[in-house]
Amino acid sequence: PTLFYYPSLRALPVWSLDDLHGSQADAIRAFQARTADILSEYDELRTSFRSDYSAVGEHELHAGSWDWHSYVKKGERQGSFAANCPLTTTLLEDVPGLMVGLPFGFAFFSTLHPFSTIAPHTAPCNLRVRCHLPLRVPSGRNVGIEIAGEQHAWKRGTPLVFDDSYEHHVWNNTPDTRVLLLFDLWHPDLHEEERQAVSEMFDQAQKQRRNHH
């Protein structure tokens, strides 16, 4: 992690659903059953809304073209997404520990266009685990993600849960577009009181920063 490290949390590059709390695993499995419906909402959303990736300010990460359509961006829910993707929004809100209210929380449709890459990077903290739900995956080996030195292939409708505080990078060296739903969960080892304390600490830090400007 580049900014904040919370000690004594389990550190696994890739998590199985069994590594999560049972209620989290069940909620993530619910996405699998609705993959086609989520993809339909994505396709409809893209006809009306442009990518909001440019607003985040992390342009140096990618080469090529990478679009975001966000429900949670830097911890804040986006009302336009909820209005246009009611099923996806409901499924996200049903996940225990969906990370909101903290600037490290994101949930968005991630569109990696043909012949595009995302450079090796690490998360700013170890407070979260990240889930990818692949919706549209080009065939072959020229698309994938490497996490902590190990390559993984996405499979449509099969969640990939990983700790993005490990170095990871992504590539799509195909003529087709790769689409997935990405969302962040609080690290399962953090109890509610600990989450609250961390959130309050970052709230205070942001208030102090604003007061100095």
Short mmCIF file of N, CA and C in Angstrom, two decimals, residues 48-173:
data_model
loop_
_atom_site.label_atom_id
_atom_site.label_comp_id
_atom_site.label_asym_id
_atom_site.label_seq_id
_atom_site.Cartn_x
_atom_site.Cartn_y
_atom_site.Cartn_z
N SER A 48 -26.14 6.47 -23.35
CA SER A 48 -26.61 7.76 -22.85
C SER A 48 -25.55 8.54 -22.07
N PHE A 49 -24.55 7.86 -21.52
CA PHE A 49 -23.60 8.52 -20.63
C PHE A 49 -22.17 8.29 -21.09
N ARG A 50 -21.38 9.36 -21.04
CA ARG A 50 -19.97 9.26 -21.37
C ARG A 50 -19.18 8.73 -20.17
N SER A 51 -17.99 8.27 -20.44
CA SER A 51 -17.10 7.80 -19.38
C SER A 51 -16.81 8.92 -18.38
N ASP A 52 -16.74 8.55 -17.10
CA ASP A 52 -16.39 9.54 -16.07
C ASP A 52 -14.97 9.32 -15.56
N TYR A 53 -14.20 8.53 -16.26
CA TYR A 53 -12.83 8.25 -15.80
C TYR A 53 -11.98 9.50 -15.72
N SER A 54 -12.16 10.44 -16.64
CA SER A 54 -11.31 11.62 -16.69
C SER A 54 -11.40 12.45 -15.42
N ALA A 55 -12.51 12.32 -14.69
CA ALA A 55 -12.70 13.12 -13.48
C ALA A 55 -11.89 12.60 -12.31
N VAL A 56 -11.32 11.41 -12.44
CA VAL A 56 -10.64 10.80 -11.30
C VAL A 56 -9.19 11.23 -11.20
N GLY A 57 -8.56 11.54 -12.34
CA GLY A 57 -7.21 12.07 -12.32
C GLY A 57 -6.12 11.02 -12.17
N GLU A 58 -6.30 9.86 -12.79
CA GLU A 58 -5.27 8.83 -12.74
C GLU A 58 -4.88 8.43 -14.17
N HIS A 59 -4.77 9.42 -15.04
CA HIS A 59 -4.58 9.15 -16.47
C HIS A 59 -3.30 8.38 -16.76
N GLU A 60 -2.28 8.57 -15.92
CA GLU A 60 -0.99 7.97 -16.22
C GLU A 60 -1.02 6.44 -16.14
N LEU A 61 -2.11 5.87 -15.62
CA LEU A 61 -2.16 4.43 -15.43
C LEU A 61 -2.32 3.64 -16.73
N HIS A 62 -2.98 4.21 -17.73
CA HIS A 62 -3.34 3.38 -18.87
C HIS A 62 -2.75 3.90 -20.17
N ALA A 63 -2.63 2.96 -21.13
CA ALA A 63 -2.31 3.30 -22.50
C ALA A 63 -3.44 2.75 -23.36
N GLY A 64 -3.89 3.54 -24.32
CA GLY A 64 -5.05 3.15 -25.11
C GLY A 64 -6.29 3.84 -24.58
N SER A 65 -7.36 3.10 -24.47
CA SER A 65 -8.64 3.70 -24.06
C SER A 65 -9.29 2.87 -22.96
N TRP A 66 -9.63 3.55 -21.84
CA TRP A 66 -10.22 2.89 -20.68
C TRP A 66 -11.37 3.76 -20.18
N ASP A 67 -12.59 3.22 -20.21
CA ASP A 67 -13.77 3.98 -19.79
C ASP A 67 -14.30 3.46 -18.46
N TRP A 68 -14.81 4.42 -17.68
CA TRP A 68 -15.51 4.09 -16.43
C TRP A 68 -16.93 4.62 -16.52
N HIS A 69 -17.86 3.84 -15.97
CA HIS A 69 -19.22 4.32 -15.72
C HIS A 69 -19.53 3.97 -14.26
N SER A 70 -19.46 4.98 -13.40
CA SER A 70 -19.34 4.75 -11.96
C SER A 70 -20.66 4.84 -11.21
N TYR A 71 -20.82 3.90 -10.25
CA TYR A 71 -21.86 4.02 -9.23
C TYR A 71 -21.27 4.62 -7.96
N VAL A 72 -20.13 4.11 -7.53
CA VAL A 72 -19.42 4.69 -6.39
C VAL A 72 -18.08 5.21 -6.90
N LYS A 73 -17.85 6.49 -6.72
CA LYS A 73 -16.59 7.10 -7.16
C LYS A 73 -15.98 7.86 -6.00
N LYS A 74 -14.80 7.40 -5.58
CA LYS A 74 -14.14 7.97 -4.41
C LYS A 74 -15.08 7.98 -3.20
N GLY A 75 -15.83 6.90 -3.06
CA GLY A 75 -16.69 6.71 -1.90
C GLY A 75 -18.07 7.32 -1.99
N GLU A 76 -18.36 8.04 -3.07
CA GLU A 76 -19.65 8.74 -3.19
C GLU A 76 -20.53 8.09 -4.26
N ARG A 77 -21.78 7.82 -3.88
CA ARG A 77 -22.73 7.23 -4.82
C ARG A 77 -23.13 8.25 -5.89
N GLN A 78 -23.31 7.76 -7.11
CA GLN A 78 -23.70 8.59 -8.25
C GLN A 78 -25.16 8.30 -8.60
N GLY A 79 -26.01 9.30 -8.42
CA GLY A 79 -27.45 9.10 -8.59
C GLY A 79 -27.85 8.72 -10.00
N SER A 80 -27.14 9.24 -11.00
CA SER A 80 -27.53 8.95 -12.39
C SER A 80 -27.34 7.47 -12.70
N PHE A 81 -26.32 6.84 -12.13
CA PHE A 81 -26.10 5.41 -12.34
C PHE A 81 -27.25 4.62 -11.73
N ALA A 82 -27.62 4.96 -10.49
CA ALA A 82 -28.69 4.25 -9.81
C ALA A 82 -30.00 4.34 -10.58
N ALA A 83 -30.26 5.50 -11.16
CA ALA A 83 -31.50 5.70 -11.90
C ALA A 83 -31.54 4.87 -13.18
N ASN A 84 -30.37 4.64 -13.78
CA ASN A 84 -30.33 3.95 -15.07
C ASN A 84 -29.98 2.47 -14.97
N CYS A 85 -29.43 2.05 -13.85
CA CYS A 85 -29.05 0.64 -13.67
C CYS A 85 -29.62 0.13 -12.34
N PRO A 86 -30.94 0.02 -12.24
CA PRO A 86 -31.54 -0.33 -10.95
C PRO A 86 -31.15 -1.72 -10.45
N LEU A 87 -31.06 -2.69 -11.36
CA LEU A 87 -30.71 -4.04 -10.92
C LEU A 87 -29.28 -4.08 -10.40
N THR A 88 -28.35 -3.53 -11.17
CA THR A 88 -26.94 -3.53 -10.76
C THR A 88 -26.78 -2.79 -9.44
N THR A 89 -27.49 -1.67 -9.29
CA THR A 89 -27.42 -0.90 -8.05
C THR A 89 -27.92 -1.72 -6.87
N THR A 90 -29.04 -2.40 -7.05
CA THR A 90 -29.59 -3.22 -5.97
C THR A 90 -28.63 -4.33 -5.57
N LEU A 91 -28.05 -5.00 -6.56
CA LEU A 91 -27.11 -6.07 -6.27
C LEU A 91 -25.89 -5.53 -5.51
N LEU A 92 -25.40 -4.36 -5.92
CA LEU A 92 -24.26 -3.76 -5.22
C LEU A 92 -24.62 -3.41 -3.79
N GLU A 93 -25.78 -2.82 -3.60
CA GLU A 93 -26.18 -2.40 -2.25
C GLU A 93 -26.47 -3.61 -1.35
N ASP A 94 -26.73 -4.76 -1.96
CA ASP A 94 -26.98 -5.97 -1.17
C ASP A 94 -25.69 -6.63 -0.69
N VAL A 95 -24.54 -6.16 -1.16
CA VAL A 95 -23.26 -6.75 -0.74
C VAL A 95 -22.87 -6.20 0.63
N PRO A 96 -22.80 -7.04 1.65
CA PRO A 96 -22.35 -6.54 2.96
C PRO A 96 -20.92 -6.00 2.87
N GLY A 97 -20.72 -4.80 3.39
CA GLY A 97 -19.37 -4.24 3.37
C GLY A 97 -18.99 -3.56 2.08
N LEU A 98 -19.96 -3.24 1.20
CA LEU A 98 -19.63 -2.43 0.03
C LEU A 98 -18.98 -1.14 0.53
N MET A 99 -17.82 -0.79 -0.03
CA MET A 99 -17.08 0.34 0.50
C MET A 99 -17.63 1.65 -0.07
N VAL A 100 -18.31 2.40 0.78
CA VAL A 100 -18.78 3.75 0.45
C VAL A 100 -18.38 4.66 1.62
N GLY A 101 -18.34 5.96 1.34
CA GLY A 101 -18.03 6.90 2.40
C GLY A 101 -16.55 7.05 2.69
N LEU A 102 -15.72 6.34 1.95
CA LEU A 102 -14.27 6.44 2.10
C LEU A 102 -13.69 6.71 0.72
N PRO A 103 -12.70 7.58 0.59
CA PRO A 103 -12.22 7.97 -0.76
C PRO A 103 -11.59 6.83 -1.54
N PHE A 104 -11.38 5.66 -0.90
CA PHE A 104 -10.79 4.52 -1.59
C PHE A 104 -11.85 3.57 -2.15
N GLY A 105 -13.14 3.91 -2.01
CA GLY A 105 -14.20 3.02 -2.45
C GLY A 105 -14.66 3.34 -3.86
N PHE A 106 -14.72 2.31 -4.71
CA PHE A 106 -15.17 2.48 -6.09
C PHE A 106 -16.10 1.33 -6.48
N ALA A 107 -17.03 1.62 -7.37
CA ALA A 107 -17.83 0.59 -8.02
C ALA A 107 -18.18 1.14 -9.40
N PHE A 108 -17.75 0.47 -10.45
CA PHE A 108 -18.00 1.01 -11.79
C PHE A 108 -17.90 -0.08 -12.85
N PHE A 109 -18.55 0.18 -13.98
CA PHE A 109 -18.34 -0.62 -15.16
C PHE A 109 -17.00 -0.19 -15.77
N SER A 110 -16.10 -1.14 -15.95
CA SER A 110 -14.77 -0.88 -16.48
C SER A 110 -14.69 -1.43 -17.89
N THR A 111 -14.46 -0.54 -18.85
CA THR A 111 -14.40 -0.92 -20.27
C THR A 111 -12.99 -0.70 -20.77
N LEU A 112 -12.29 -1.78 -21.04
CA LEU A 112 -10.94 -1.68 -21.58
C LEU A 112 -11.02 -1.98 -23.08
N HIS A 113 -10.76 -0.94 -23.86
CA HIS A 113 -10.94 -1.04 -25.31
C HIS A 113 -9.81 -1.84 -25.95
N PRO A 114 -9.98 -2.19 -27.23
CA PRO A 114 -8.94 -2.99 -27.90
C PRO A 114 -7.56 -2.36 -27.82
N PHE A 115 -6.57 -3.22 -27.67
CA PHE A 115 -5.16 -2.84 -27.67
C PHE A 115 -4.87 -1.75 -26.64
N SER A 116 -5.37 -2.00 -25.43
CA SER A 116 -5.18 -1.07 -24.32
C SER A 116 -4.61 -1.83 -23.12
N THR A 117 -3.86 -1.12 -22.29
CA THR A 117 -3.25 -1.73 -21.12
C THR A 117 -3.38 -0.79 -19.92
N ILE A 118 -3.33 -1.38 -18.73
CA ILE A 118 -3.28 -0.63 -17.48
C ILE A 118 -1.97 -1.02 -16.80
N ALA A 119 -1.14 -0.03 -16.53
CA ALA A 119 0.22 -0.26 -16.06
C ALA A 119 0.24 -0.88 -14.67
N PRO A 120 1.34 -1.54 -14.30
CA PRO A 120 1.46 -2.08 -12.94
C PRO A 120 1.27 -0.99 -11.89
N HIS A 121 0.44 -1.29 -10.89
CA HIS A 121 0.18 -0.32 -9.82
C HIS A 121 -0.32 -1.07 -8.59
N THR A 122 -0.33 -0.36 -7.48
CA THR A 122 -0.83 -0.92 -6.22
C THR A 122 -1.86 0.03 -5.63
N ALA A 123 -2.75 -0.51 -4.82
CA ALA A 123 -3.75 0.31 -4.14
C ALA A 123 -3.07 1.19 -3.09
N PRO A 124 -3.71 2.31 -2.72
CA PRO A 124 -3.14 3.17 -1.70
C PRO A 124 -3.27 2.62 -0.28
N CYS A 125 -4.04 1.53 -0.10
CA CYS A 125 -4.27 1.01 1.25
C CYS A 125 -4.58 -0.47 1.16
N ASN A 126 -4.58 -1.14 2.32
CA ASN A 126 -4.96 -2.56 2.38
C ASN A 126 -6.31 -2.73 3.08
N LEU A 127 -7.14 -1.68 3.04
CA LEU A 127 -8.42 -1.69 3.74
C LEU A 127 -9.53 -2.37 2.95
N ARG A 128 -9.27 -2.70 1.69
CA ARG A 128 -10.33 -3.21 0.82
C ARG A 128 -9.89 -4.48 0.12
N VAL A 129 -10.86 -5.23 -0.37
CA VAL A 129 -10.62 -6.23 -1.41
C VAL A 129 -11.50 -5.83 -2.59
N ARG A 130 -11.06 -6.19 -3.77
CA ARG A 130 -11.73 -5.74 -5.00
C ARG A 130 -12.32 -6.94 -5.73
N CYS A 131 -13.50 -6.75 -6.26
CA CYS A 131 -14.16 -7.82 -7.03
C CYS A 131 -14.33 -7.39 -8.47
N HIS A 132 -13.97 -8.28 -9.39
CA HIS A 132 -14.26 -8.12 -10.82
C HIS A 132 -15.36 -9.12 -11.19
N LEU A 133 -16.43 -8.64 -11.79
CA LEU A 133 -17.42 -9.53 -12.41
C LEU A 133 -17.30 -9.35 -13.92
N PRO A 134 -16.67 -10.30 -14.61
CA PRO A 134 -16.48 -10.17 -16.06
C PRO A 134 -17.82 -10.28 -16.80
N LEU A 135 -18.04 -9.33 -17.69
CA LEU A 135 -19.29 -9.30 -18.45
C LEU A 135 -19.07 -9.60 -19.93
N ARG A 136 -17.95 -9.15 -20.47
CA ARG A 136 -17.64 -9.37 -21.88
C ARG A 136 -16.12 -9.55 -21.97
N VAL A 137 -15.70 -10.77 -22.32
CA VAL A 137 -14.27 -11.09 -22.29
C VAL A 137 -13.85 -11.61 -23.67
N PRO A 138 -12.90 -10.94 -24.31
CA PRO A 138 -12.38 -11.46 -25.58
C PRO A 138 -11.75 -12.83 -25.39
N SER A 139 -11.77 -13.64 -26.41
CA SER A 139 -11.19 -14.98 -26.32
C SER A 139 -9.69 -14.92 -26.50
N GLY A 140 -9.02 -15.97 -26.05
CA GLY A 140 -7.58 -16.08 -26.23
C GLY A 140 -6.78 -15.60 -25.04
N ARG A 141 -5.47 -15.67 -25.18
CA ARG A 141 -4.57 -15.36 -24.08
C ARG A 141 -4.08 -13.92 -24.09
N ASN A 142 -4.50 -13.14 -25.04
CA ASN A 142 -4.00 -11.77 -25.15
C ASN A 142 -4.81 -10.77 -24.34
N VAL A 143 -5.53 -11.27 -23.35
CA VAL A 143 -6.30 -10.42 -22.45
C VAL A 143 -6.22 -11.06 -21.06
N GLY A 144 -6.00 -10.25 -20.03
CA GLY A 144 -5.92 -10.83 -18.71
C GLY A 144 -5.41 -9.84 -17.68
N ILE A 145 -5.17 -10.36 -16.49
CA ILE A 145 -4.67 -9.57 -15.37
C ILE A 145 -3.58 -10.38 -14.67
N GLU A 146 -2.53 -9.69 -14.26
CA GLU A 146 -1.49 -10.31 -13.47
C GLU A 146 -1.51 -9.70 -12.07
N ILE A 147 -1.59 -10.54 -11.05
CA ILE A 147 -1.66 -10.10 -9.65
C ILE A 147 -0.52 -10.77 -8.90
N ALA A 148 0.35 -9.96 -8.31
CA ALA A 148 1.49 -10.46 -7.54
C ALA A 148 2.28 -11.50 -8.33
N GLY A 149 2.47 -11.22 -9.62
CA GLY A 149 3.31 -12.07 -10.46
C GLY A 149 2.62 -13.27 -11.07
N GLU A 150 1.33 -13.45 -10.80
CA GLU A 150 0.61 -14.61 -11.33
C GLU A 150 -0.50 -14.15 -12.27
N GLN A 151 -0.55 -14.74 -13.46
CA GLN A 151 -1.54 -14.35 -14.45
C GLN A 151 -2.87 -15.06 -14.21
N HIS A 152 -3.94 -14.31 -14.48
CA HIS A 152 -5.29 -14.85 -14.32
C HIS A 152 -6.11 -14.46 -15.56
N ALA A 153 -6.95 -15.39 -15.99
CA ALA A 153 -7.86 -15.12 -17.11
C ALA A 153 -9.26 -14.89 -16.56
N TRP A 154 -9.94 -13.87 -17.09
CA TRP A 154 -11.33 -13.65 -16.70
C TRP A 154 -12.22 -14.65 -17.44
N LYS A 155 -13.28 -15.03 -16.77
CA LYS A 155 -14.30 -15.88 -17.39
C LYS A 155 -15.65 -15.21 -17.16
N ARG A 156 -16.42 -15.05 -18.21
CA ARG A 156 -17.69 -14.33 -18.12
C ARG A 156 -18.55 -14.89 -16.97
N GLY A 157 -18.98 -13.99 -16.10
CA GLY A 157 -19.87 -14.35 -15.02
C GLY A 157 -19.20 -14.97 -13.80
N THR A 158 -17.89 -15.17 -13.83
CA THR A 158 -17.18 -15.77 -12.70
C THR A 158 -16.41 -14.69 -11.95
N PRO A 159 -16.78 -14.38 -10.72
CA PRO A 159 -16.11 -13.29 -10.00
C PRO A 159 -14.64 -13.61 -9.72
N LEU A 160 -13.84 -12.57 -9.80
CA LEU A 160 -12.44 -12.63 -9.39
C LEU A 160 -12.27 -11.64 -8.25
N VAL A 161 -11.92 -12.14 -7.07
CA VAL A 161 -11.77 -11.29 -5.89
C VAL A 161 -10.29 -11.26 -5.53
N PHE A 162 -9.73 -10.05 -5.37
CA PHE A 162 -8.30 -9.96 -5.12
C PHE A 162 -7.98 -8.75 -4.25
N ASP A 163 -6.79 -8.77 -3.69
CA ASP A 163 -6.28 -7.68 -2.86
C ASP A 163 -5.45 -6.79 -3.77
N ASP A 164 -5.98 -5.62 -4.11
CA ASP A 164 -5.27 -4.80 -5.09
C ASP A 164 -4.15 -3.97 -4.47
N SER A 165 -3.83 -4.23 -3.18
CA SER A 165 -2.62 -3.62 -2.63
C SER A 165 -1.38 -4.38 -3.10
N TYR A 166 -1.58 -5.58 -3.68
CA TYR A 166 -0.50 -6.26 -4.40
C TYR A 166 -0.37 -5.65 -5.79
N GLU A 167 0.85 -5.60 -6.30
CA GLU A 167 1.03 -5.04 -7.64
C GLU A 167 0.25 -5.86 -8.67
N HIS A 168 -0.43 -5.17 -9.55
CA HIS A 168 -1.21 -5.85 -10.58
C HIS A 168 -1.24 -4.98 -11.84
N HIS A 169 -1.41 -5.63 -12.96
CA HIS A 169 -1.56 -4.90 -14.22
C HIS A 169 -2.46 -5.70 -15.16
N VAL A 170 -2.99 -4.99 -16.16
CA VAL A 170 -4.06 -5.52 -17.00
C VAL A 170 -3.73 -5.25 -18.46
N TRP A 171 -4.11 -6.16 -19.34
CA TRP A 171 -3.88 -5.95 -20.76
C TRP A 171 -5.04 -6.50 -21.58
N ASN A 172 -5.30 -5.82 -22.68
CA ASN A 172 -6.27 -6.30 -23.68
C ASN A 172 -5.65 -6.06 -25.05
N ASN A 173 -4.83 -7.01 -25.47
CA ASN A 173 -4.17 -6.90 -26.77
C ASN A 173 -4.95 -7.67 -27.83
#
